Structures are given as C-alpha cells and as structure tokens.
GROMACS .gro file of C-alpha atoms in nm:
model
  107
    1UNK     CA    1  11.392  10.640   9.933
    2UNK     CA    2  11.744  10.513   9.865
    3UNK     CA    3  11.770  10.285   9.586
    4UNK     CA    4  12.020  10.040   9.771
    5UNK     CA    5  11.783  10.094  10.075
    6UNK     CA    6  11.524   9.896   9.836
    7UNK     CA    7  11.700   9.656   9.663
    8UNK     CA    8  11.828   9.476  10.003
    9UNK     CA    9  11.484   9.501  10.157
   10UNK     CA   10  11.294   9.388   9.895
   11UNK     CA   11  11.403   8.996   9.885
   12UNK     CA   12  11.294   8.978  10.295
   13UNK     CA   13  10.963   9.171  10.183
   14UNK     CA   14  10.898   8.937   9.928
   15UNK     CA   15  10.958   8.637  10.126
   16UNK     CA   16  10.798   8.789  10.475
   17UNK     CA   17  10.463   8.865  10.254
   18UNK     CA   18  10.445   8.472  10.111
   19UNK     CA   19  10.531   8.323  10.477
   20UNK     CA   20  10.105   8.309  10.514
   21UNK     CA   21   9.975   8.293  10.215
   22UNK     CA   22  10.032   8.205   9.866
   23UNK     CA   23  10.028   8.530   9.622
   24UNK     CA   24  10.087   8.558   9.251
   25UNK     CA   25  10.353   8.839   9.091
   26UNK     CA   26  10.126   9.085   9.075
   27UNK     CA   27   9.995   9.128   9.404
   28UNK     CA   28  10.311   9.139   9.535
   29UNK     CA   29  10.401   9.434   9.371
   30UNK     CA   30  10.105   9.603   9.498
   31UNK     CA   31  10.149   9.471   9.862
   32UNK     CA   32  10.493   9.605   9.856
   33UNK     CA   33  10.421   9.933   9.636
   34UNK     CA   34  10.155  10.044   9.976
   35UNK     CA   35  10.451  10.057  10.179
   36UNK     CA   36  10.744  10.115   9.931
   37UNK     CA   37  10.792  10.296   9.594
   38UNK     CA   38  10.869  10.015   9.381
   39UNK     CA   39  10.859   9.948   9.009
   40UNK     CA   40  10.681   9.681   8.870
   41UNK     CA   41  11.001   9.552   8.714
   42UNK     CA   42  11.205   9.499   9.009
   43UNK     CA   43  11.035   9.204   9.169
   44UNK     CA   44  10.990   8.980   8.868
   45UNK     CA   45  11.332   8.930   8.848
   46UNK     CA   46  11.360   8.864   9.192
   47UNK     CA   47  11.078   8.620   9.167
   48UNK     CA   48  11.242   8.429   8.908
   49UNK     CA   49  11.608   8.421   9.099
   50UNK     CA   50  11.431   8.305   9.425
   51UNK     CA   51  11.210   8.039   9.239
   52UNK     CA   52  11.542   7.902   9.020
   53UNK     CA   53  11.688   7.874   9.436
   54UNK     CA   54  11.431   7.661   9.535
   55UNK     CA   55  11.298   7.919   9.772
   56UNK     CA   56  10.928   7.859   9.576
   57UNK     CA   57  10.747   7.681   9.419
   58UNK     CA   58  10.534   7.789   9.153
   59UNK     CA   59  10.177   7.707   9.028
   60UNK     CA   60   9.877   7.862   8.767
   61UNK     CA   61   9.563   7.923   8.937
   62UNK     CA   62   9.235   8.013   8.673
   63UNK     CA   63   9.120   8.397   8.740
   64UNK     CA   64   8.785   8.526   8.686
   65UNK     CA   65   8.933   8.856   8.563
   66UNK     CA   66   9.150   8.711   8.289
   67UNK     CA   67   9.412   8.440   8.238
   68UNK     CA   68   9.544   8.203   8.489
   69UNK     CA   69   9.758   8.368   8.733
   70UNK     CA   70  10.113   8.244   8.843
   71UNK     CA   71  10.100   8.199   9.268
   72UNK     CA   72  10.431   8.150   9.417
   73UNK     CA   73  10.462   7.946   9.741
   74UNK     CA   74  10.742   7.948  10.017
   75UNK     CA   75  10.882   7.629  10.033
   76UNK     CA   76  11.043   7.494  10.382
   77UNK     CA   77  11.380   7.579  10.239
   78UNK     CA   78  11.227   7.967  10.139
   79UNK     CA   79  11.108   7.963  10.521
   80UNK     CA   80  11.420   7.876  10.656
   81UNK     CA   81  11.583   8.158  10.464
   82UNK     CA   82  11.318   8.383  10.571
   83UNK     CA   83  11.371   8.340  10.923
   84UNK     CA   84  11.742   8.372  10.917
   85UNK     CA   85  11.657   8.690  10.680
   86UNK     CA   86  11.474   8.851  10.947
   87UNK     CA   87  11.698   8.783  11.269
   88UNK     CA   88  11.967   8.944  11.068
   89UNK     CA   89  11.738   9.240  10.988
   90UNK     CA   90  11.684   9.283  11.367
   91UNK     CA   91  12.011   9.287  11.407
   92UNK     CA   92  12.091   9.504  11.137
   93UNK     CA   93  11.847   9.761  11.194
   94UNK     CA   94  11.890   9.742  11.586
   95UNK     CA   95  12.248   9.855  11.546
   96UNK     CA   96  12.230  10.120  11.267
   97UNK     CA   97  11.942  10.273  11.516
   98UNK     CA   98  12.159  10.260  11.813
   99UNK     CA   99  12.437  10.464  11.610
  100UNK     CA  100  12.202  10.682  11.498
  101UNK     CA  101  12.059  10.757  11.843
  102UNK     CA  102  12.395  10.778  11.979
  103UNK     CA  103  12.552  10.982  11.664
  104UNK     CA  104  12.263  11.249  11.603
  105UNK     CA  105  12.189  11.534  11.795
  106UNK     CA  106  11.785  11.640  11.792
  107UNK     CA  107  11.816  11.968  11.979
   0.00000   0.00000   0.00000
C-alpha cells in the first residue's frame, strides 16, 4: 500500500481502536498490522505526539508476561478529535469513491 495512504490513516486508526478500550503500544501495532502493513516504528512516535496533545492519557499496568505495560487512554479531548477525524474521513473517502466510479471505466 501507498506510504502516504498510511501515514494519514494511521492517526484515525489509532484513535478509532482506543475509543472502547484502553490498549498499550504494543497491541496497537498488532491491531493495526491485521489490517495494514505497518512497522513497529511508526506508531510510537505517533503515540508520543498524540499523548504530548493531550489526546491521552497514559498509565503502567503490571503484566504477567513481563514488565509493566504502558496503556494509553482517549481522553474527552482525543474523542472529540476522533469524531471530527472520522466525519472528515467519510467525507473524504465518499468523494474520492464517487470520482473514481465516475472516472474509471470497468469494461
């Protein structure tokens, strides 16, 4: 997939997958990586960007599988954002599909 594609969906699929639940780093990656090829890399930054803009909070949770994990949690402000993320995705992707319907010939 298109590199740019990723980068400017993968804020709104960060955000969309924390909406419900709380999730630490890596989890997300592998929510995310079932859908789209991501690296590892890419969303840590992101995490840290979105948690210095108040978007989450952040919190250490004990695991039984090793140390304590860092969750991240959508905070009213990140759920705002979220929202207003995903009507202009709907708008977004509802007009690039029109052109393409209208611009692409599948005879």
């Amino acid at each position: 997939m298109n590199v740019q594609f990723k980068k400017g969906v993968l804020e709104l699929c960060v955000l969309a997958l924390l909406d419900k639940q709380d999730r630490y780093g890596y989890e997300l990656v592998q929510k995310i990586s079932d859908q789209i090829a991501i690296s590892e890399g890419t969303v840590y930054p992101l995490l840290r960007r979105l948690t210095k803009e108040e978007f989450f909070t952040t919190y250490l949770q004990e695991s039984t599988e090793g140390p304590s994990r860092k969750y991240y949690k959508l905070t009213e402000k990140g759920r705002k954002y979220l929202y207003a993320l995903i009507q202009e995705w709907n708008e977004f992707t509802s007009g690039v599909n029109q052109l393409i319907k209208e611009g692409v010939n599948h005879e």
